[in-house]
mmCIF file of C-alpha atoms in Angstrom:
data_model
loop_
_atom_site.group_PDB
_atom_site.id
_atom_site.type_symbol
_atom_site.label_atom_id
_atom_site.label_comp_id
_atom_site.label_asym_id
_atom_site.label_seq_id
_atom_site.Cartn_x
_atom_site.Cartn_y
_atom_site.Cartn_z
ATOM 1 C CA UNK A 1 73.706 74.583 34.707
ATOM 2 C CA UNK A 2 71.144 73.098 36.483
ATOM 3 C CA UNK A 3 72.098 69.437 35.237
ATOM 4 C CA UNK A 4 75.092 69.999 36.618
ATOM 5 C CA UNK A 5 74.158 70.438 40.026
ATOM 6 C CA UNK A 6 71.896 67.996 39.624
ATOM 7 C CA UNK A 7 74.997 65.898 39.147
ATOM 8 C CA UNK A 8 76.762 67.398 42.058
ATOM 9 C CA UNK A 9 73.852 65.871 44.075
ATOM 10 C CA UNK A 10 74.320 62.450 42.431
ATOM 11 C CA UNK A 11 77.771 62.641 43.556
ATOM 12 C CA UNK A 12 77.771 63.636 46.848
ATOM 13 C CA UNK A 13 75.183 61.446 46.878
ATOM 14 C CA UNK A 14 77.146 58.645 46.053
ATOM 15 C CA UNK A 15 79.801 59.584 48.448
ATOM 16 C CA UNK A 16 77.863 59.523 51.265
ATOM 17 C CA UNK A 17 76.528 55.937 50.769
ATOM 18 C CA UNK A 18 80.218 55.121 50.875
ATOM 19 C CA UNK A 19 81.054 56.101 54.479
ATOM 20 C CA UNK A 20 84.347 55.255 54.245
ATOM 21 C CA UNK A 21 84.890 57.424 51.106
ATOM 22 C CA UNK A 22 82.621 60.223 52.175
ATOM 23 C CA UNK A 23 84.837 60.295 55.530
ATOM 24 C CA UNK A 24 88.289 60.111 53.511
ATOM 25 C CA UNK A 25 87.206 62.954 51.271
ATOM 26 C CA UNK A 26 85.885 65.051 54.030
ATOM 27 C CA UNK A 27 89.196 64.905 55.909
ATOM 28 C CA UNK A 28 91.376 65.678 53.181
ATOM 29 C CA UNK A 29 88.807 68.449 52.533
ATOM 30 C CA UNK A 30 89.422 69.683 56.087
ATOM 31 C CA UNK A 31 93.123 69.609 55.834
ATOM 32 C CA UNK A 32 93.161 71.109 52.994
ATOM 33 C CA UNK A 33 91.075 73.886 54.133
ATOM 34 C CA UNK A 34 92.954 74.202 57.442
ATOM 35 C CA UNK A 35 96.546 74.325 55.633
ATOM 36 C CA UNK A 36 95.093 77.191 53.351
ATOM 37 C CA UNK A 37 93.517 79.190 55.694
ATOM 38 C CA UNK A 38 96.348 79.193 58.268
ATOM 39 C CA UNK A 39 98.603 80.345 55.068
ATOM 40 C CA UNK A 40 96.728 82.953 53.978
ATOM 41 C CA UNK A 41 96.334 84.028 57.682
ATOM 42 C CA UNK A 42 100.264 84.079 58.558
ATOM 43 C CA UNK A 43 100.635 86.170 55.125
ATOM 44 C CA UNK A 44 98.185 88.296 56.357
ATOM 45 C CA UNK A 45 99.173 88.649 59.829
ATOM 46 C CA UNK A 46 103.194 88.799 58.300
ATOM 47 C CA UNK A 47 102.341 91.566 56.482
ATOM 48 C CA UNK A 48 100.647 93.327 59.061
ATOM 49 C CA UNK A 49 103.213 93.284 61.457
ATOM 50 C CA UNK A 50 105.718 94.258 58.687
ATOM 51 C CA UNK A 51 103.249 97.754 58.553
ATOM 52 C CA UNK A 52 102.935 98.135 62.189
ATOM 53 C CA UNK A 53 107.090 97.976 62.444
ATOM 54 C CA UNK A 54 107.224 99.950 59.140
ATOM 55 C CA UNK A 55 104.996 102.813 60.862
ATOM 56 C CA UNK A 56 107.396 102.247 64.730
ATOM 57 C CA UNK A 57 110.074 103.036 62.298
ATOM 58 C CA UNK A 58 108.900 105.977 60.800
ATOM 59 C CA UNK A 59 107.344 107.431 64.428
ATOM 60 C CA UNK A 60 111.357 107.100 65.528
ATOM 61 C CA UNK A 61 112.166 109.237 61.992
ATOM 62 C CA UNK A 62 109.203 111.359 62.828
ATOM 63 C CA UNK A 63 110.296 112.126 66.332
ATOM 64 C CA UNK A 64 114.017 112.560 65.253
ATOM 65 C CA UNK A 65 113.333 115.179 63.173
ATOM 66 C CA UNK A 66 111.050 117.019 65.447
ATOM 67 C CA UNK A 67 113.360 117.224 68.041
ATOM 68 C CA UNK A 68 116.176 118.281 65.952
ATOM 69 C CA UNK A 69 113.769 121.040 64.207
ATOM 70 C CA UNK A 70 112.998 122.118 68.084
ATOM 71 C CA UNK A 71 116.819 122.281 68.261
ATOM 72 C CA UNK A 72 116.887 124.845 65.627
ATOM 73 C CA UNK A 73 114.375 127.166 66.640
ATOM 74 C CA UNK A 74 115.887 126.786 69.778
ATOM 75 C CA UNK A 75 119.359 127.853 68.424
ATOM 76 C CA UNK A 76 117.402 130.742 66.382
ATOM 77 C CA UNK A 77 116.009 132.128 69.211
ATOM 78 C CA UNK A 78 119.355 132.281 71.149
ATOM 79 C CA UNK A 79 121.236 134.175 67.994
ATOM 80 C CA UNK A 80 118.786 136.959 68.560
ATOM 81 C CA UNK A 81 118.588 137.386 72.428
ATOM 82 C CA UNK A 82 122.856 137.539 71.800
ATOM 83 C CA UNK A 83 122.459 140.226 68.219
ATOM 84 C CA UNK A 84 119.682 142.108 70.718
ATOM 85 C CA UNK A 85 122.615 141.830 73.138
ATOM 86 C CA UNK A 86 124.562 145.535 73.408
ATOM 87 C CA UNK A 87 127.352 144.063 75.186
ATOM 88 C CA UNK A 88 128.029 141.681 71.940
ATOM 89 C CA UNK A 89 127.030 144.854 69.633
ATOM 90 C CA UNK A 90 129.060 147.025 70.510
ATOM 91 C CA UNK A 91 132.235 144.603 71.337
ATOM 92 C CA UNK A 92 131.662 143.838 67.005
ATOM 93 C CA UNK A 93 134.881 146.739 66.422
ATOM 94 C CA UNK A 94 136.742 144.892 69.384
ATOM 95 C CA UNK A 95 137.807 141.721 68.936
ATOM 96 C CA UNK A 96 139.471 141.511 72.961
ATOM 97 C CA UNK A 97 135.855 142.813 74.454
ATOM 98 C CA UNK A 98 134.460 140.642 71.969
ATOM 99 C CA UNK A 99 136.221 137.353 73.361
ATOM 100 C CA UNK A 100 135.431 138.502 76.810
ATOM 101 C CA UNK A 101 132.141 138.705 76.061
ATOM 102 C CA UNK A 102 132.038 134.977 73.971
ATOM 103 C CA UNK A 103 133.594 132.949 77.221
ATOM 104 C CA UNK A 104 131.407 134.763 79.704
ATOM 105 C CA UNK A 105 128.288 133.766 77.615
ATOM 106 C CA UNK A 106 129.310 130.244 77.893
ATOM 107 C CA UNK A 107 130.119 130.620 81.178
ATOM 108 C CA UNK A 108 126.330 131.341 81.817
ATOM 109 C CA UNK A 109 125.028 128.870 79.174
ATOM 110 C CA UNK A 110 127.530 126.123 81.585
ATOM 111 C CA UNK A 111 126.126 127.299 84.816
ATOM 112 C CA UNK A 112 122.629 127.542 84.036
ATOM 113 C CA UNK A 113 122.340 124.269 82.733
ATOM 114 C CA UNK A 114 123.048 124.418 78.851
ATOM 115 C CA UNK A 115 126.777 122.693 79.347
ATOM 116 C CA UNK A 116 126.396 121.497 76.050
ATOM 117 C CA UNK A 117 125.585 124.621 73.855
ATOM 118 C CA UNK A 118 128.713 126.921 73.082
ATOM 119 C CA UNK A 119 128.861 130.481 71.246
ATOM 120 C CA UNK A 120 131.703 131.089 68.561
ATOM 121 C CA UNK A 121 132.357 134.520 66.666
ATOM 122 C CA UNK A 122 134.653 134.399 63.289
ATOM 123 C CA UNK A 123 135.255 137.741 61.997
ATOM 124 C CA UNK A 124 135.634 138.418 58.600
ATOM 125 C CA UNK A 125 138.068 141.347 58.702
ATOM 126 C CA UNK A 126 141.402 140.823 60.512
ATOM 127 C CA UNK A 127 141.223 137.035 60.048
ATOM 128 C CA UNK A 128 143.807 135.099 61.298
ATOM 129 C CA UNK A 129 143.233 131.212 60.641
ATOM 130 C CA UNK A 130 141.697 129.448 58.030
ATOM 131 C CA UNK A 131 137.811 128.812 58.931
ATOM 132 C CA UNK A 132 135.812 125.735 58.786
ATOM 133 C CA UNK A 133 134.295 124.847 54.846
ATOM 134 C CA UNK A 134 130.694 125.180 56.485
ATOM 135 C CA UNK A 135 131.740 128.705 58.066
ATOM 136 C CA UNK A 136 133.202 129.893 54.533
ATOM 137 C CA UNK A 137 129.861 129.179 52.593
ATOM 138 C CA UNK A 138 128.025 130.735 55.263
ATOM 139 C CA UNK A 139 130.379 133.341 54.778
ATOM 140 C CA UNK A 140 129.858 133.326 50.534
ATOM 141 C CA UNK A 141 126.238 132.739 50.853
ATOM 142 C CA UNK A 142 125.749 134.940 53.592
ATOM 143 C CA UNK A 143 122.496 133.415 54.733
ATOM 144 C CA UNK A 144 121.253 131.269 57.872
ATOM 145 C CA UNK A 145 122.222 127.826 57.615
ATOM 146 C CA UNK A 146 121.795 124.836 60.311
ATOM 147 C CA UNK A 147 122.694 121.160 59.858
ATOM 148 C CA UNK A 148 124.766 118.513 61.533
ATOM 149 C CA UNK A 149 128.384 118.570 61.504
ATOM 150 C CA UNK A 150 131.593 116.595 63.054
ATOM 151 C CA UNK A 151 133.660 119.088 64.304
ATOM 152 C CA UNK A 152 136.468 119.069 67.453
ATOM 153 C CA UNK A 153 133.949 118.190 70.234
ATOM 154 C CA UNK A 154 132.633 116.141 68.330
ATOM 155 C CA UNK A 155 128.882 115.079 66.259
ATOM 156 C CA UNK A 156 126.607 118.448 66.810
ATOM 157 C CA UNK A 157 124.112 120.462 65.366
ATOM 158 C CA UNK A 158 125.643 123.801 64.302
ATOM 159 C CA UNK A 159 123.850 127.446 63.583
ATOM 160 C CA UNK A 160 125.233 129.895 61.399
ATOM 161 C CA UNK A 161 124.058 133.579 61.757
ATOM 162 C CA UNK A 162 125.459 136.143 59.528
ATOM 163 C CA UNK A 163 126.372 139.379 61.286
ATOM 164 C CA UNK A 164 126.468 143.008 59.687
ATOM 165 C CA UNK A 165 127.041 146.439 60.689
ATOM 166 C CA UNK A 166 125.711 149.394 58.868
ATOM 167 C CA UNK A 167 124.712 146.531 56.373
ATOM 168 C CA UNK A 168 127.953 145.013 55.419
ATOM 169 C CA UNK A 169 128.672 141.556 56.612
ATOM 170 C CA UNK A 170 131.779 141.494 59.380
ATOM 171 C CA UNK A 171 131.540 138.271 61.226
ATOM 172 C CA UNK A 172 129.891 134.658 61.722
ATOM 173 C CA UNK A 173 128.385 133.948 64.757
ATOM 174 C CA UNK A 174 128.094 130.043 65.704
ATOM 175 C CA UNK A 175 125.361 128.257 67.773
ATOM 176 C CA UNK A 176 126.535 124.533 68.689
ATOM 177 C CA UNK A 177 125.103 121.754 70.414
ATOM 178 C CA UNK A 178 126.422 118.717 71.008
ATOM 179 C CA UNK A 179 124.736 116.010 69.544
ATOM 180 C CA UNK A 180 124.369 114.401 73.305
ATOM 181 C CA UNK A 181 121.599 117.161 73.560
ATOM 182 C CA UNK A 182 119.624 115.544 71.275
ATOM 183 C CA UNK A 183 120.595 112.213 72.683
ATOM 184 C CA UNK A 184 119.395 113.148 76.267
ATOM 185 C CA UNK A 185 115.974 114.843 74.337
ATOM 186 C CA UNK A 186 115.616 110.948 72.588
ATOM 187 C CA UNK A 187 116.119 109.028 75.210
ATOM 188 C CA UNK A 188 113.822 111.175 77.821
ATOM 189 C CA UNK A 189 110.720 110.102 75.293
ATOM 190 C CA UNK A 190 111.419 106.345 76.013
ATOM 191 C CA UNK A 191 113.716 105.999 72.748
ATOM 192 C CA UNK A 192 117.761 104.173 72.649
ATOM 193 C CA UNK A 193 119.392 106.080 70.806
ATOM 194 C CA UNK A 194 123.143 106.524 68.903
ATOM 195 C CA UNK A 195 125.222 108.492 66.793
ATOM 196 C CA UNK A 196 127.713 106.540 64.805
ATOM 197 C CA UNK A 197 130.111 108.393 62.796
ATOM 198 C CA UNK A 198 131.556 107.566 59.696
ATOM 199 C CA UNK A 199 135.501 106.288 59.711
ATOM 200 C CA UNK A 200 136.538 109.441 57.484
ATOM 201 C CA UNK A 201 134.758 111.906 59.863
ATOM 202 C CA UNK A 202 137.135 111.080 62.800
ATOM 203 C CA UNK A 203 140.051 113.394 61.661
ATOM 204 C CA UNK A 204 137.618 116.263 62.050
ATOM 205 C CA UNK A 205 137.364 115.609 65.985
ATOM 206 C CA UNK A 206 140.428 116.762 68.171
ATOM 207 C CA UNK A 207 142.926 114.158 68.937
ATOM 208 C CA UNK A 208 141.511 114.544 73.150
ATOM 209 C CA UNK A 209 138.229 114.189 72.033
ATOM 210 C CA UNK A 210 139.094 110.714 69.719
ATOM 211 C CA UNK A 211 141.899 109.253 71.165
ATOM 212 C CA UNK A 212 140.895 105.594 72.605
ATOM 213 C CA UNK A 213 137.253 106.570 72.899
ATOM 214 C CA UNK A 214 135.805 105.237 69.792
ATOM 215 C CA UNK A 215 135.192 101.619 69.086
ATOM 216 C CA UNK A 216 134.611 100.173 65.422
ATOM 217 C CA UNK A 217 130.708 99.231 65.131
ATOM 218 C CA UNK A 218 131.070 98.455 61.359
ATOM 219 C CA UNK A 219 133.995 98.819 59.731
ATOM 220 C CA UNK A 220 133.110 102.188 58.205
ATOM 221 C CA UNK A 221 131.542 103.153 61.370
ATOM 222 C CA UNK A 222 132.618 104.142 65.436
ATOM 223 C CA UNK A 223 130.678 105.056 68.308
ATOM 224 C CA UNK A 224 132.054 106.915 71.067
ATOM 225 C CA UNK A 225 131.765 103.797 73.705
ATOM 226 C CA UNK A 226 131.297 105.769 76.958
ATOM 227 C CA UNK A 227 128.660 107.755 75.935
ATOM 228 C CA UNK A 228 126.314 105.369 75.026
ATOM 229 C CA UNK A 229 124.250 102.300 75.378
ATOM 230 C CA UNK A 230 127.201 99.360 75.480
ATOM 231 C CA UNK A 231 124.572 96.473 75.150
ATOM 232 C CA UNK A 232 122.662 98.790 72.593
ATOM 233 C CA UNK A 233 125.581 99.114 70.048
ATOM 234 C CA UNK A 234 127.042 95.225 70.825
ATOM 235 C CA UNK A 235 123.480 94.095 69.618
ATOM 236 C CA UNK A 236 124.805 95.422 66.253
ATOM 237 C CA UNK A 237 128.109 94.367 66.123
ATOM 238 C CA UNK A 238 126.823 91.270 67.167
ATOM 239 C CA UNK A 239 123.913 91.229 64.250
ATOM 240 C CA UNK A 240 126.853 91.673 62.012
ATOM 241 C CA UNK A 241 127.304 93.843 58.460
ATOM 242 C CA UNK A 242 124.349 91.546 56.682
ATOM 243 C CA UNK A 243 122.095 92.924 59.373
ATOM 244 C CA UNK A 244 123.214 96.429 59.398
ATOM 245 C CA UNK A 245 122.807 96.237 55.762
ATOM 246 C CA UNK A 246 119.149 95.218 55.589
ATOM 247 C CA UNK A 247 118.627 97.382 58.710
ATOM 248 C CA UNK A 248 119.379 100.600 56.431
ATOM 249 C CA UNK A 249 117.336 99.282 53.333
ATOM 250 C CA UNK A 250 114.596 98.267 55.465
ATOM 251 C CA UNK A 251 114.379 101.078 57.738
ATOM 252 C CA UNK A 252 114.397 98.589 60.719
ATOM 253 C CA UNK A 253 114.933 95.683 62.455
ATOM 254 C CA UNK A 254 114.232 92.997 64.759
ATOM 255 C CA UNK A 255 115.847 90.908 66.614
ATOM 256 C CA UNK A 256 115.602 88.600 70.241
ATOM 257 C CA UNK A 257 116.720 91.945 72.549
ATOM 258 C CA UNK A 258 115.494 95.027 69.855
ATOM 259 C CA UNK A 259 113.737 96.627 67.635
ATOM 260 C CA UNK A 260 116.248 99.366 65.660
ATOM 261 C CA UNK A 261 115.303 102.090 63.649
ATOM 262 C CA UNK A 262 118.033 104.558 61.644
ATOM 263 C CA UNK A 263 119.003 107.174 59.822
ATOM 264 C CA UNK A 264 121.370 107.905 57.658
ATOM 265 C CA UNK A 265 122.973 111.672 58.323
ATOM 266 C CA UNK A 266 124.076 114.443 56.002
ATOM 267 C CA UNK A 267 126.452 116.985 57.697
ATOM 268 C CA UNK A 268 125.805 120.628 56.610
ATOM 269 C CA UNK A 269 127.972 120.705 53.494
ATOM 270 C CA UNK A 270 126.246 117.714 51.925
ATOM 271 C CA UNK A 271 128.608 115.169 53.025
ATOM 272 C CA UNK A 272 127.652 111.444 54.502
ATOM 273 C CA UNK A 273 128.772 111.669 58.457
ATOM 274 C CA UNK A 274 127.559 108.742 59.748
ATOM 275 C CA UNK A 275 123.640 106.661 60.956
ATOM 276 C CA UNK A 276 121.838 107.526 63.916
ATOM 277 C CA UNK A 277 120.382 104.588 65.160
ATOM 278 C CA UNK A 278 117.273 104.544 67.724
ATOM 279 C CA UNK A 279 115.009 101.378 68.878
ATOM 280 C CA UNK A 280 113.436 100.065 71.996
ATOM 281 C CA UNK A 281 113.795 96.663 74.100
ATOM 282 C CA UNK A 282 112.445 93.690 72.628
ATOM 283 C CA UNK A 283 110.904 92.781 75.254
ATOM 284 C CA UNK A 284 110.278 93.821 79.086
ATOM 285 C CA UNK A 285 107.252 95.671 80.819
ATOM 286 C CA UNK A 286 105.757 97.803 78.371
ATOM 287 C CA UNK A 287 107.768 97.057 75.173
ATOM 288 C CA UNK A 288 105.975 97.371 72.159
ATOM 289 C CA UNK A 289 107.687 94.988 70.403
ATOM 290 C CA UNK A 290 106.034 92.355 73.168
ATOM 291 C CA UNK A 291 102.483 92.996 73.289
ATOM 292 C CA UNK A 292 102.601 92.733 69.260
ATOM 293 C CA UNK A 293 103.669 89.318 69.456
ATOM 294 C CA UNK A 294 101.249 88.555 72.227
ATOM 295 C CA UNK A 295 98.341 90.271 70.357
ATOM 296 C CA UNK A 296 99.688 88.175 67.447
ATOM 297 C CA UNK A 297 99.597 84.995 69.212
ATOM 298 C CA UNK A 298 96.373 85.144 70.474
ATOM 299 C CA UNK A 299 94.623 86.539 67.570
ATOM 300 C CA UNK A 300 96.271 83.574 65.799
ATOM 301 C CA UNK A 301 94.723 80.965 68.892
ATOM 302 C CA UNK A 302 91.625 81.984 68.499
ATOM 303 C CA UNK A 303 91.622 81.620 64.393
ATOM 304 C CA UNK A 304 92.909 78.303 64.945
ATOM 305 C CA UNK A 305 90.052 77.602 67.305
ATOM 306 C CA UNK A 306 87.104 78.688 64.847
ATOM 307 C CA UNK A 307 88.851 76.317 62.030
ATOM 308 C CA UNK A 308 88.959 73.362 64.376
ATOM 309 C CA UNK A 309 85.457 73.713 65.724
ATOM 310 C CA UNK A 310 84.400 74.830 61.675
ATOM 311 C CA UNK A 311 85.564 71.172 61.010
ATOM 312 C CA UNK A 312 84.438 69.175 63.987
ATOM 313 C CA UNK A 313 81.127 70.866 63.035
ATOM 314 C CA UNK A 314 81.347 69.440 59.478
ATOM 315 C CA UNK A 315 81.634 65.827 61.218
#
């Protein structure tokens, strides 16, 4: 060992009585050691990012799901105020107080600023037409259930409430919000947000509702056009399918004008009804997105700086 630094000395040694050498070899050296270390720093710093837009993405998942748990206790809590309710109680025998009693409830949900939760009632005796799937295995089950669904008004989130008298079961009452609810909750936290809904979900909203109101996104997927973001949902069709794609396997994505985040969405009876899609502006006062790739720029100045004044040093 110690004959071979000795003749590591020698060597260098040599070199340096060689200017010319001992200059050549110290700036291919440098190089060297510049080209490395600025690779291993941009894998660092790539992969750093990629867990900083990793965790955005899951904060957007994270927040979805809070709100739309908030949306069911909500809903829970307005089942029982109406079962506590005598008027609805004792209209359960009567199906014309009854549907008094349903339309004035929404009346008051309307006026008092709730225009888009609605009250339903399906009765179990006396039935008349042929109820939803998700009402008859609330029906068969007879238990809670809550969930997204695609129904006539459109994307909501629907709550089932069995209801019995003298404990037998004699009706289904329905909470339902419309999925714009959530929307307007989203986008009041600083967040973009959509609802696309799957091609084969579209018979399932009424023909008023549809009709020349949804545009194709993908070609599996519509948005209702009015009701949200037009710049928001072009950036997609603009990204094209390959995009999309690696947007859902990913979890997110980035381009010049946004950073997207989704989610694919299971109605209530376990069927695929289309992606909620959330993100942010790219850029602009405050956007996230922006002071990351400032940070990132100057953290990668000032690395750059310590390597050039590391080598100018070794000259």
């Amino acid at each position: 060992m110690f004959s071979f630094i000795k003749a590591l000395e020698r060597f260098f040694a040599y070199l340096k009585s060689k200017k010319g050498v001992w200059f050549t070899v110290l700036s291919i050296c440098s190089i060297v050691g510049i080209a490395v270390a600025m690779y291993l720093f941009s894998s660092i710093t790539e992969s750093s990012i990629h867990k900083v837009y990793e965790n955005l993405s899951k904060g957007y998942i994270t927040r979805l799901d809070g709100e739309v748990s908030d949306k069911q206790k909500d809903l829970k809590k307005l089942s029982i105020s109406i079962r506590l309710n005598p008027k609805f109680t004792s209209s359960l025998t009567n199906q014309v107080e009854l549907n008094t009693f349903i339309g004035e409830y929404n009346t008051y949900l309307e006026t008092n600023g709730f225009p888009n939760t609605k009250i339903f009632y399906y009765p179990i005796s006396n039935q008349v037409n042929q109820y939803r799937p998700s009402i008859n295995s609330t029906i068969t089950r007879k238990e809670t259930s809550f969930g997204y669904e695609v129904i006539g008004d459109g994307p909501s989130l629907v709550y089932f409430e069995p209801i019995r008298a003298n404990d037998n079961l004699v009706g289904i009452l329905e909470l339902r919000e419309n999925i714009f609810s959530l929307k307007a909750d989203m986008e009041r936290n600083g967040s973009l947000f959509l609802f696309l809904v799957e091609d084969k979900m579209l018979p399932n909203i009424s023909i008023d509702k549809r009709e020349g109101r949804y545009r194709v996104v993908m070609e599996d997927l519509k948005v209702e056009e009015a009701k949200y973001d037009g710049k928001f949902f072009a950036n997609i069709i603009e990204d094209g399918k390959e995009e999309f794609e690696k947007l859902k396997k990913d979890g997110y994505s980035l381009n010049d004008n946004y950073f997207k985040s989704t989610k694919m969405v299971t109605d209530i009876n376990g069927v695929v009804a289309g992606q909620i899609v959330m993100g942010e502006k790219a850029s602009g006062e405050g956007a996230f997105v922006d002071i990351v790739n400032k940070m990132t720029k100057s953290v990668a100045m000032i690395a750059l700086g310590l390597i050039m004044a590391m080598v100018i040093f070794l000259f």
